[in-house]
mmCIF file of C-alpha atoms in Angstrom:
data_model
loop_
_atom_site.group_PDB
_atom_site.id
_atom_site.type_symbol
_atom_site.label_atom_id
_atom_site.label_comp_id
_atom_site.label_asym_id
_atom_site.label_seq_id
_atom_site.Cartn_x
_atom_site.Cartn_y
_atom_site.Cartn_z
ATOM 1 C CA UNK D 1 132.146 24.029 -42.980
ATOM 2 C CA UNK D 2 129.480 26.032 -44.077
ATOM 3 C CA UNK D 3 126.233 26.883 -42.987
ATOM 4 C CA UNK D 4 123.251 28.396 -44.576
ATOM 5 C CA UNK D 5 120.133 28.784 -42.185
ATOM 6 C CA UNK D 6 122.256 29.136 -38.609
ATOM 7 C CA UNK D 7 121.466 32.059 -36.235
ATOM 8 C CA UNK D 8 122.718 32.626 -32.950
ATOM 9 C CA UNK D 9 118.960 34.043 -31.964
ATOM 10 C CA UNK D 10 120.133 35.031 -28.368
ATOM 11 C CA UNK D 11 123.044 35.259 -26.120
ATOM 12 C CA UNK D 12 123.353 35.148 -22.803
ATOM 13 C CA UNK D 13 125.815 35.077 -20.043
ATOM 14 C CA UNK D 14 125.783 34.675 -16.237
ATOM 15 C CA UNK D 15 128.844 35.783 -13.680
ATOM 16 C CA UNK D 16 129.420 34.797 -10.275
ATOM 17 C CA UNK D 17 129.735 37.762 -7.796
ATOM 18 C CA UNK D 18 132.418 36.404 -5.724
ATOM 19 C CA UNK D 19 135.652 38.031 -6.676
ATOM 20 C CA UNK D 20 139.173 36.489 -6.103
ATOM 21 C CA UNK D 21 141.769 39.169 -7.247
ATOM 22 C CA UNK D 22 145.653 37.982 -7.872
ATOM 23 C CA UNK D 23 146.757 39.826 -5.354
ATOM 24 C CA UNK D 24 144.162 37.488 -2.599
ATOM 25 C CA UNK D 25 145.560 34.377 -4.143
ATOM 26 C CA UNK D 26 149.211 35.693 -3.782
ATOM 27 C CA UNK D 27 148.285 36.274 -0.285
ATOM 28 C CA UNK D 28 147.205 33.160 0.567
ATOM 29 C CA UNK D 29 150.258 31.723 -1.202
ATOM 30 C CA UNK D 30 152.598 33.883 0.664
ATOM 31 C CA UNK D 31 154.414 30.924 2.897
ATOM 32 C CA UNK D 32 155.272 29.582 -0.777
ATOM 33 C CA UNK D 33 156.555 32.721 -2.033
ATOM 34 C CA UNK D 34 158.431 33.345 0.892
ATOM 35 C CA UNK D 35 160.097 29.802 1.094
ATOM 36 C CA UNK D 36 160.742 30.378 -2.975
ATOM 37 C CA UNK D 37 161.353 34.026 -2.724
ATOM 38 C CA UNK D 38 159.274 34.590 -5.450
ATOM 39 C CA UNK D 39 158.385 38.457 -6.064
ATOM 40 C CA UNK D 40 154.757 39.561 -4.860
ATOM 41 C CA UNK D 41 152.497 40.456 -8.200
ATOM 42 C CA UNK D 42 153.927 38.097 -10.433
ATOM 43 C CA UNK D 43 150.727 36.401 -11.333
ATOM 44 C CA UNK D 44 149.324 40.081 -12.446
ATOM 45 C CA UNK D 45 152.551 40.865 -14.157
ATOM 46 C CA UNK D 46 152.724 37.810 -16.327
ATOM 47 C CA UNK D 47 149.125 37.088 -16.790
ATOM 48 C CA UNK D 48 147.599 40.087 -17.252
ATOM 49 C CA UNK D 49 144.503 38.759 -14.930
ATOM 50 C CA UNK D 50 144.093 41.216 -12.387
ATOM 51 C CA UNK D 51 140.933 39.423 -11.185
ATOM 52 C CA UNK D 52 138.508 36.339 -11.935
ATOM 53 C CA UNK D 53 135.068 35.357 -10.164
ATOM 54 C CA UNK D 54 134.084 32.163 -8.560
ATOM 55 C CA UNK D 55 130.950 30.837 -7.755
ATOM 56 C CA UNK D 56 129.755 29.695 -4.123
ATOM 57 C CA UNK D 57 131.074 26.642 -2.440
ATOM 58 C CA UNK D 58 129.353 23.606 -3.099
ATOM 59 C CA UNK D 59 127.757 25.057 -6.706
ATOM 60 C CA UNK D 60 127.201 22.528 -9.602
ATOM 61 C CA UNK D 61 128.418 23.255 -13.001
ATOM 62 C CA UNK D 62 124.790 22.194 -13.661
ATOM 63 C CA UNK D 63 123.413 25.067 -11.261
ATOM 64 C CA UNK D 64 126.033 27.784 -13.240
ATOM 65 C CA UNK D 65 124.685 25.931 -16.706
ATOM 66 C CA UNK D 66 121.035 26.449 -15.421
ATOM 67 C CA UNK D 67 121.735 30.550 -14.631
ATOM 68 C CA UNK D 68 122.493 30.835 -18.243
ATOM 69 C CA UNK D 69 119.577 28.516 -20.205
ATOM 70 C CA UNK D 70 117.265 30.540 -17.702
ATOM 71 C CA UNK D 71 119.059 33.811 -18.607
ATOM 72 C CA UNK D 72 118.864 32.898 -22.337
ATOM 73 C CA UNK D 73 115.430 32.171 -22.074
ATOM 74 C CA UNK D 74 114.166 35.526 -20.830
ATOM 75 C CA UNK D 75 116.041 36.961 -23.806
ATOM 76 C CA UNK D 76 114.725 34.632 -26.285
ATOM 77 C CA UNK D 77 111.739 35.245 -28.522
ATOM 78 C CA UNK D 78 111.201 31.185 -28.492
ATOM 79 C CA UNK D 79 109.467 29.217 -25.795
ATOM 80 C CA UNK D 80 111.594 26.245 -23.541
ATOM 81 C CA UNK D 81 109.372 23.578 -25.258
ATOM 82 C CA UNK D 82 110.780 24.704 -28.919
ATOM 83 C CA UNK D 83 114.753 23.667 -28.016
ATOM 84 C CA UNK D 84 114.693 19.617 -29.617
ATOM 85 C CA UNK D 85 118.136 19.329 -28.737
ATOM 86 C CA UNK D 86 119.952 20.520 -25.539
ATOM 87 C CA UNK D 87 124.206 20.062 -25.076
ATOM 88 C CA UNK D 88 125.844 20.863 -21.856
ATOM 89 C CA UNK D 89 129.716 21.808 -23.474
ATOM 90 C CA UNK D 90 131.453 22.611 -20.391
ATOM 91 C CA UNK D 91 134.663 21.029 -18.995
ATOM 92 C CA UNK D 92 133.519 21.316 -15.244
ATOM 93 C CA UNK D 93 130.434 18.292 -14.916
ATOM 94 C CA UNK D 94 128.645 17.149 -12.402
ATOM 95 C CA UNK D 95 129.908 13.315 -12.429
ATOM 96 C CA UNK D 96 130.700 10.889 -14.681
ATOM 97 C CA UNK D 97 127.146 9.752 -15.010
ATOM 98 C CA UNK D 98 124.385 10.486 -16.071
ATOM 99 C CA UNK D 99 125.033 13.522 -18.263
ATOM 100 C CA UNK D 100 125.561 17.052 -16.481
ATOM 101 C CA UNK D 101 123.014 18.372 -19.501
ATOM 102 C CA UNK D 102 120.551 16.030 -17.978
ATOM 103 C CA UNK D 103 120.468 18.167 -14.496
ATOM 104 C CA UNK D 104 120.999 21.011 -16.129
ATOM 105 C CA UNK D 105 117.840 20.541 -18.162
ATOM 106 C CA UNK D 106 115.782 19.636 -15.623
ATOM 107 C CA UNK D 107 116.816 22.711 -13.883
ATOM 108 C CA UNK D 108 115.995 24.903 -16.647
ATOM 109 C CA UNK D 109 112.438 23.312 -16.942
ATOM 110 C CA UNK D 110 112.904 22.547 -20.588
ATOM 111 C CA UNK D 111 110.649 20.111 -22.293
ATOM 112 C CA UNK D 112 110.756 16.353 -22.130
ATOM 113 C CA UNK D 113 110.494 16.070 -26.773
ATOM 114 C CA UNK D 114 114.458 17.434 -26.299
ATOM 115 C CA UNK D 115 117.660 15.103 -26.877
ATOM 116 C CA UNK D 116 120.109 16.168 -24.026
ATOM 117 C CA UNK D 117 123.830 15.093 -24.179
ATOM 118 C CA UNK D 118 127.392 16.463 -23.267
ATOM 119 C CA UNK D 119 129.690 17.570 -25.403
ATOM 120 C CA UNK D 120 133.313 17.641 -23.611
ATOM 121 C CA UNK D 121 136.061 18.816 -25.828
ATOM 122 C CA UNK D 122 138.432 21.650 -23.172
ATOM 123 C CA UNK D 123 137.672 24.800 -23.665
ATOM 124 C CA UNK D 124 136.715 24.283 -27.347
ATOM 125 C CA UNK D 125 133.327 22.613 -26.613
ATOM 126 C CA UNK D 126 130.917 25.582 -26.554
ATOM 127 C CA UNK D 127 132.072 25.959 -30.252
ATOM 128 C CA UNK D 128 131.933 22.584 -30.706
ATOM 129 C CA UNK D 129 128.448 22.854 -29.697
ATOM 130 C CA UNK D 130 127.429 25.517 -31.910
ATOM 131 C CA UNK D 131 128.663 23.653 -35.575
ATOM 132 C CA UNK D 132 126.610 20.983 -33.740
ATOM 133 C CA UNK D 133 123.354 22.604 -33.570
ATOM 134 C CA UNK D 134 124.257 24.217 -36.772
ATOM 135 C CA UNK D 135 124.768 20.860 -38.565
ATOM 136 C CA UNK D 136 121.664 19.467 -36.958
ATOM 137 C CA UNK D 137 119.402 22.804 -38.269
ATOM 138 C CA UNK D 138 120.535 22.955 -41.708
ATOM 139 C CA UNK D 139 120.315 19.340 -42.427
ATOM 140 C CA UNK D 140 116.690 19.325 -41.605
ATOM 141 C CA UNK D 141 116.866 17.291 -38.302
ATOM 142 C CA UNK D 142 115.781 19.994 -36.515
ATOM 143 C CA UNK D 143 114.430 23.722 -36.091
ATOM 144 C CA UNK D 144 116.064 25.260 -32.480
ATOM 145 C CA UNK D 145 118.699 23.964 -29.801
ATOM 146 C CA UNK D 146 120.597 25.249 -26.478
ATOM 147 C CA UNK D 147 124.078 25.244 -25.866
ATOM 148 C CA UNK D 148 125.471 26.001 -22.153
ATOM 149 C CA UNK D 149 128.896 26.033 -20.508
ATOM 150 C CA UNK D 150 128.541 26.234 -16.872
ATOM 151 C CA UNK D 151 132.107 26.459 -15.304
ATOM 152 C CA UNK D 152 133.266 25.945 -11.919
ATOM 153 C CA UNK D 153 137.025 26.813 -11.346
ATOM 154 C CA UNK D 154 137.355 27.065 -7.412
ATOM 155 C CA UNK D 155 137.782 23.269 -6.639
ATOM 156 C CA UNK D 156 140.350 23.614 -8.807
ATOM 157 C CA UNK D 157 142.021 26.805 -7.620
ATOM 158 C CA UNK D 158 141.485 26.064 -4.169
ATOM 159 C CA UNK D 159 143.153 22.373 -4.648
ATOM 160 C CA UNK D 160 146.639 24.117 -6.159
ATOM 161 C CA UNK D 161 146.425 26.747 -3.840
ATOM 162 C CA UNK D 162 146.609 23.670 -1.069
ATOM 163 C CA UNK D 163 149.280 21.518 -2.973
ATOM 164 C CA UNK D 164 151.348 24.425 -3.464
ATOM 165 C CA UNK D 165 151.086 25.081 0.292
ATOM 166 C CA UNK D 166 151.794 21.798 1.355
ATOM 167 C CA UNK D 167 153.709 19.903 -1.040
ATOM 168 C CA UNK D 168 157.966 20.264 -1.024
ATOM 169 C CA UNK D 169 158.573 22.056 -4.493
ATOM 170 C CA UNK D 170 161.022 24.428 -5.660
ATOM 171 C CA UNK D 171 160.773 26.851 -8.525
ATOM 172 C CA UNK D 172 160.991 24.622 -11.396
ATOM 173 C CA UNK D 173 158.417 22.052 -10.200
ATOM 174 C CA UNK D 174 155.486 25.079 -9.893
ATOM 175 C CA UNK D 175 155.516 25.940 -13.205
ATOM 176 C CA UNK D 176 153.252 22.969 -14.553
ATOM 177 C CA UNK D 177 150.524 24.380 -11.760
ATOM 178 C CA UNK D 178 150.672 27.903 -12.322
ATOM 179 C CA UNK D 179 148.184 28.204 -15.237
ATOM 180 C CA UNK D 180 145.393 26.647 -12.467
ATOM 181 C CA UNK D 181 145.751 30.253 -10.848
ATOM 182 C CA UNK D 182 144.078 32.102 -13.608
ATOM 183 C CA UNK D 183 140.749 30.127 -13.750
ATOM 184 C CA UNK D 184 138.132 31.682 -12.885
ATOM 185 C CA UNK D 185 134.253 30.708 -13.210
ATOM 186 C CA UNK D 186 131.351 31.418 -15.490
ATOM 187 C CA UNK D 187 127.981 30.581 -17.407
ATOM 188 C CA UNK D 188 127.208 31.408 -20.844
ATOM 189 C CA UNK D 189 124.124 29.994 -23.238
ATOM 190 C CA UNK D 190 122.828 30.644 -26.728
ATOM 191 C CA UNK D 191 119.523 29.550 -28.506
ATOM 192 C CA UNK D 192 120.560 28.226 -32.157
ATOM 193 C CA UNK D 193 117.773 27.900 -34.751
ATOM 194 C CA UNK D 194 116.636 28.086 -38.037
ATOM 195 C CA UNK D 195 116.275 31.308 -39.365
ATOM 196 C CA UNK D 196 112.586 30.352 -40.825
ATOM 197 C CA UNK D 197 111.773 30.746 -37.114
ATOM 198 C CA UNK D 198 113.020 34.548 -36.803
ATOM 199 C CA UNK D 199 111.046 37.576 -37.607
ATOM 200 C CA UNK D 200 111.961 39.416 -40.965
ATOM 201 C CA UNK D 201 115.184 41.903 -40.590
ATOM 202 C CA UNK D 202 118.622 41.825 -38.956
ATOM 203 C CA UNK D 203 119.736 38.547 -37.890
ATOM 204 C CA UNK D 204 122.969 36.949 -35.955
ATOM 205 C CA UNK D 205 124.406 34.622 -38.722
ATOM 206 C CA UNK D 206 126.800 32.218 -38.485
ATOM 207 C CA UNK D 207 127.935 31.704 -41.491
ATOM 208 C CA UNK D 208 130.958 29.100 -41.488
ATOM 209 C CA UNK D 209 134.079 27.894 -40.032
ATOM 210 C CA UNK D 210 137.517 26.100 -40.211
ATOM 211 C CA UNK D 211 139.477 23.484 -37.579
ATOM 212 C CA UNK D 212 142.509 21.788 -37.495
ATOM 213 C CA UNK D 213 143.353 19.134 -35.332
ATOM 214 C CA UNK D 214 147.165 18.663 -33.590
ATOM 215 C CA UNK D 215 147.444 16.105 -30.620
ATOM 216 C CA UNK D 216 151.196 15.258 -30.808
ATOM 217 C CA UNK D 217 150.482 18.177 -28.172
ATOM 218 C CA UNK D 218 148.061 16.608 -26.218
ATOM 219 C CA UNK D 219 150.362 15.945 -23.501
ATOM 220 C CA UNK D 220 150.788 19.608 -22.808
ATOM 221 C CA UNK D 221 147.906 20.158 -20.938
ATOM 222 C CA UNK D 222 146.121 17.598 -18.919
ATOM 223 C CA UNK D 223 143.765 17.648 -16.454
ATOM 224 C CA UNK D 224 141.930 15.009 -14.611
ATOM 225 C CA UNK D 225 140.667 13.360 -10.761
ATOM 226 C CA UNK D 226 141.822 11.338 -8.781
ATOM 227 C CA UNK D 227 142.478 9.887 -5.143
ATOM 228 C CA UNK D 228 143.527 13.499 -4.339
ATOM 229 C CA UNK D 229 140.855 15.880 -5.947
ATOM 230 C CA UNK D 230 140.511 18.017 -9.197
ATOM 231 C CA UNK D 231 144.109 18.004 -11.048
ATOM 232 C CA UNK D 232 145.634 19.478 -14.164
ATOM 233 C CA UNK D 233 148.820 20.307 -15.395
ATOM 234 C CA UNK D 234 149.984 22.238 -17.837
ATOM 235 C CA UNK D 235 153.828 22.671 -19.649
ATOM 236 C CA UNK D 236 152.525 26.905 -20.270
ATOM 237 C CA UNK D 237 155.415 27.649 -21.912
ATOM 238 C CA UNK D 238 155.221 24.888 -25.014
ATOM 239 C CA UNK D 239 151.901 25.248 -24.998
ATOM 240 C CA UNK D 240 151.938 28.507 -25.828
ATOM 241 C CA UNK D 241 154.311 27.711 -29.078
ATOM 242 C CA UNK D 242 151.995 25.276 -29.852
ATOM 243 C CA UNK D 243 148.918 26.794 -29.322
ATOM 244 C CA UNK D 244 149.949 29.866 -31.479
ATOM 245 C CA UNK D 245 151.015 27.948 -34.479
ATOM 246 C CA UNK D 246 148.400 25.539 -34.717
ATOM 247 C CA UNK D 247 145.889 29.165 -34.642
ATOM 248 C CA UNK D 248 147.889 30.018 -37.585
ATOM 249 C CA UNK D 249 147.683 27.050 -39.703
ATOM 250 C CA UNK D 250 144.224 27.379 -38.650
ATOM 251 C CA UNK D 251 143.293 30.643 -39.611
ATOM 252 C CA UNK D 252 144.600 30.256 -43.399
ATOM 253 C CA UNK D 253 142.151 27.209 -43.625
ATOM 254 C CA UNK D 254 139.608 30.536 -42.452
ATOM 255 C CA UNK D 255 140.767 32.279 -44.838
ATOM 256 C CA UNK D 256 139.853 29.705 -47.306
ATOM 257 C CA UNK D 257 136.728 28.616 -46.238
ATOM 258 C CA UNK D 258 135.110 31.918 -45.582
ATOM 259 C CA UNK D 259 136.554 33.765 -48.302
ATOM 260 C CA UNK D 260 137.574 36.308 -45.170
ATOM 261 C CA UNK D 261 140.952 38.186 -45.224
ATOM 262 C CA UNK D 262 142.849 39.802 -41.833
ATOM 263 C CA UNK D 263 140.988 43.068 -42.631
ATOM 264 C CA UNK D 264 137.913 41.398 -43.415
ATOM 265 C CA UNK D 265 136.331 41.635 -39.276
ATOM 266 C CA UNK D 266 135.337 43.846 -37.376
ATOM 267 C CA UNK D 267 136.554 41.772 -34.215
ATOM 268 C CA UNK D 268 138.330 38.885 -33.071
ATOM 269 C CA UNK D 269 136.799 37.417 -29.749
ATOM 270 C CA UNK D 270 139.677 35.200 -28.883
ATOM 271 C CA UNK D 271 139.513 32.073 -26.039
ATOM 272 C CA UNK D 272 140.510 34.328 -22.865
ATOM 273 C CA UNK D 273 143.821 32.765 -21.706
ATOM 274 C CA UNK D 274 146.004 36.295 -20.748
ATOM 275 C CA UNK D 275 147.998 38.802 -22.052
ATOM 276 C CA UNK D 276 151.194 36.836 -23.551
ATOM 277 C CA UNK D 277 149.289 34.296 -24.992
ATOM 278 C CA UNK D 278 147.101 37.361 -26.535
ATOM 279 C CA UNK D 279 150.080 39.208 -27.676
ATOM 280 C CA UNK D 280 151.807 36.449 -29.542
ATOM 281 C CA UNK D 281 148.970 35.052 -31.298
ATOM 282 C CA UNK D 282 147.776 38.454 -32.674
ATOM 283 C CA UNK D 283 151.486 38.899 -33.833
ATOM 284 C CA UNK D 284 152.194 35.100 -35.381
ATOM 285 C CA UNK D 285 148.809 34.979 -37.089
ATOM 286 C CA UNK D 286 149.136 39.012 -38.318
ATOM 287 C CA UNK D 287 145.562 40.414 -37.212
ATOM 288 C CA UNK D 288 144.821 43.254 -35.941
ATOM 289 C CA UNK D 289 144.904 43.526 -31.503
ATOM 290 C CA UNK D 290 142.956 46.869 -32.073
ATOM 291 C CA UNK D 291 140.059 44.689 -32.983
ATOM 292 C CA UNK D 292 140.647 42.571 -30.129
ATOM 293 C CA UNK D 293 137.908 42.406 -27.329
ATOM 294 C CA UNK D 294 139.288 41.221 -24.226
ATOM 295 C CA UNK D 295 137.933 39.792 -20.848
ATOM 296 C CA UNK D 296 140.529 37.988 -19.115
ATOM 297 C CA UNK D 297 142.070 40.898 -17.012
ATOM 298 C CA UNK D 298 138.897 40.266 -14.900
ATOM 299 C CA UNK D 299 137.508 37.235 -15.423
ATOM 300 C CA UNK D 300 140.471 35.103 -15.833
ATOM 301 C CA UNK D 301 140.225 32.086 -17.904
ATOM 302 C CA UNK D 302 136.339 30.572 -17.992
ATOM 303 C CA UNK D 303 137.565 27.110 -19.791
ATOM 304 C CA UNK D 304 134.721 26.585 -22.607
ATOM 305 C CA UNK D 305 132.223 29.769 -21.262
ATOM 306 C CA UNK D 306 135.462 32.616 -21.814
ATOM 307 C CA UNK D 307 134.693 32.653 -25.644
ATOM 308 C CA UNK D 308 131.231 32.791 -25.915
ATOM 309 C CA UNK D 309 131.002 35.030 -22.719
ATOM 310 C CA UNK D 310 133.267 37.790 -24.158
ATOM 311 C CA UNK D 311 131.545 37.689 -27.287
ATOM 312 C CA UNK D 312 128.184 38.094 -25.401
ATOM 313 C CA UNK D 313 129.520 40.752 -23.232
ATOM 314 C CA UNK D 314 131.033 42.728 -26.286
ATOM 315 C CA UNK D 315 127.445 42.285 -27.651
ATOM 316 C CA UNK D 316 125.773 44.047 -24.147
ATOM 317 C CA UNK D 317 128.253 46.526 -24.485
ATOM 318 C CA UNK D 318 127.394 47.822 -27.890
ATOM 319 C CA UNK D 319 131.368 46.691 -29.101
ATOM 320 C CA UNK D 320 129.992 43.947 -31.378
ATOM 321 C CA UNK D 321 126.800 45.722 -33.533
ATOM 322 C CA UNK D 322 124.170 44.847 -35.959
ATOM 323 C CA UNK D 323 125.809 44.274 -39.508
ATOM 324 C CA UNK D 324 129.145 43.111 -37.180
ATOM 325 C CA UNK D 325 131.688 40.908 -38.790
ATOM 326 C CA UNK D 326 133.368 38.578 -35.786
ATOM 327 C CA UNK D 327 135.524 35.881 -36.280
ATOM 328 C CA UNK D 328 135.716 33.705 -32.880
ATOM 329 C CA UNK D 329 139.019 31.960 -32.639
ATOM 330 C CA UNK D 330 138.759 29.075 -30.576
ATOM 331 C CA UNK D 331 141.878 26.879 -29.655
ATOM 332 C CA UNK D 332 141.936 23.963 -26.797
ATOM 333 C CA UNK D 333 144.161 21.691 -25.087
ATOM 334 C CA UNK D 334 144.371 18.879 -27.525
ATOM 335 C CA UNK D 335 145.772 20.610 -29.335
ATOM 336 C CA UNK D 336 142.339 21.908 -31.181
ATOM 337 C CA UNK D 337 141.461 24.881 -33.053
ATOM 338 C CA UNK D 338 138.016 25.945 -34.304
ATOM 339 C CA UNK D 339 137.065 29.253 -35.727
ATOM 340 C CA UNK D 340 133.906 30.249 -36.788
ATOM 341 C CA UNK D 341 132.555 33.709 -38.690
ATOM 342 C CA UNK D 342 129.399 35.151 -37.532
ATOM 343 C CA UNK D 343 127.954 38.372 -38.836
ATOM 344 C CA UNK D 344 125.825 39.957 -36.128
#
């Protein structure tokens, strides 16, 4: 998986204002942990998520995915009508049908010459979307396209907060709904072209990438609707194990591919889950958390936005440079894993 004329021409990411800290959402669960006597600040304590954002009531993940492709836009050099092909990657979606990219691109007032589909893989799918394009501009098919992740945790958050209210469980039948209380919401996009369309000097490369594929796990975390709203479960601790060995076996295939080594980055932007799932995969696969740039502890997990979003945020920050060497370690329920290098 490599790639010879991809660049990530702009980045852009969009956050709700509304902030729901740990400590709220303990609150409101306090008849629970009273019942269960469960100790205030656990969710803090073993997340690491001291706070995550959510948008309005009643917002479309097509409205969040719209903030970004209009955000991206402003920061682009390229005009709407260039983007030929236009993917909507996030988990959240308007409905079953038609596509949520086709709202989203009406929204964003991009032209009517531009294939639109979804591209619905967990939280992997803004990756996903990105070897996409990148396929798509190096094999000739085409010169720019738009990937967005528009995200919309609080149906979900405010569902378990209600089941966990209402429904008789004790400790042991929680823990497959405690991972809900660290989404959190979010928008991210990025223009994708050829580089023929970029003015001469620095440019945001990506330059190639390495996956690997495990669903005997796929039962580990599953989320889906129903009669009774928005619902997902998830086994945290096995998927944790899981997760973390199936980044390893993933990042030696990097290794290969890229000709990259552990030292060879100057970051790792990671998919923002919290601060165990951090620690052990920095330790199993042997990088370095130094290089580690981190948004979880206030944003919670953004399902296929938190990637991209920390990696555009480290970007606005001045933490990822021109010249930069990032490798973006994606990893899904599934279990998938996709990691791509980008020199910035």
């Amino acid at each position: 998986m490599k790639f010879a004329h991809v660049c990530i021409e702009s980045l852009a990411t969009v956050l709700p204002e509304e902030t729901w800290t740990s400590a709220s959402i303990e609150e409101r669960l306090r008849p629970l942990y009273e019942r269960l006597k469960l100790p205030a600040g656990r969710l803090e304590l073993m997340t690491g998520i001291r706070e995550r954002r959510q948008w309005p009531a009643g917002t479309k993940p097509s409205d969040a995915s719209a903030k970004a492709g209009k955000a991206v836009l402003q920061r682009s050099g390229l005009k709407a009508e260039q983007v030929e092909v236009f993917i909507h990657c996030a988990v959240s979606r308007d409905m079953l049908e038609p596509a949520t990219a086709s709202f989203a691109h009406h929204k964003i007032g991009l032209g009517a010459s531009c294939q639109i589909f979804d591209l619905l893989n967990a939280c992997l799918g803004f990756l996903n979307g990105l070897v996409t394009l990148g396929a798509m501009i190096d094999s000739g098919q085409i010169k720019c396209g738009m990937v967005v992740a528009g995200e919309n945790g609080r149906p979900l958050v405010e569902q378990t907060v209600q089941h966990l209210l209402t429904a008789p469980l004790n400790r042991n039948e929680i823990k497959p709904f405690f991972a809900n209380l660290t989404i959190g919401s979010g928008a991210v996009a990025a223009i994708v072209c050829h580089e023929d369309l970029l003015p001469a000097g620095p440019k945001h490369r990506l330059l190639a990438g390495a996956y690997l594929s495990a669903t005997q796990h796929s039962e580990l975390c599953q989320g889906d609707t129903s009669g009774q709203g928005l619902q997902m479960e998830t086994d945290s601790e096995q998927l944790l194990v899981a997760g973390v060995e199936v980044a390893r076996e993933t990042w030696q295939k990097f290794e290969q591919e890229t000709g990259w080594n552990r030292a060879t980055p100057d970051h790792f932007i990671c998919h923002q889950v919290g601060s165990t799932h951090r620690r052990k995969l920095y330790e199993t696969v042997g990088l370095d958390l130094a290089k580690d740039f981190s948004t979880f502890e206030t944003l919670g997990n953004t399902g296929s936005a938190a990637l991209p979003t920390a990696l555009a945020l480290a970007v606005d920050r001045g933490v990822v440079k021109p010249g930069h060497k990032a490798a973006l370690l994606g990893i899904g329920s599934g279990i998938n894993s996709l990691m791509l290098a980008v020199e910035w």
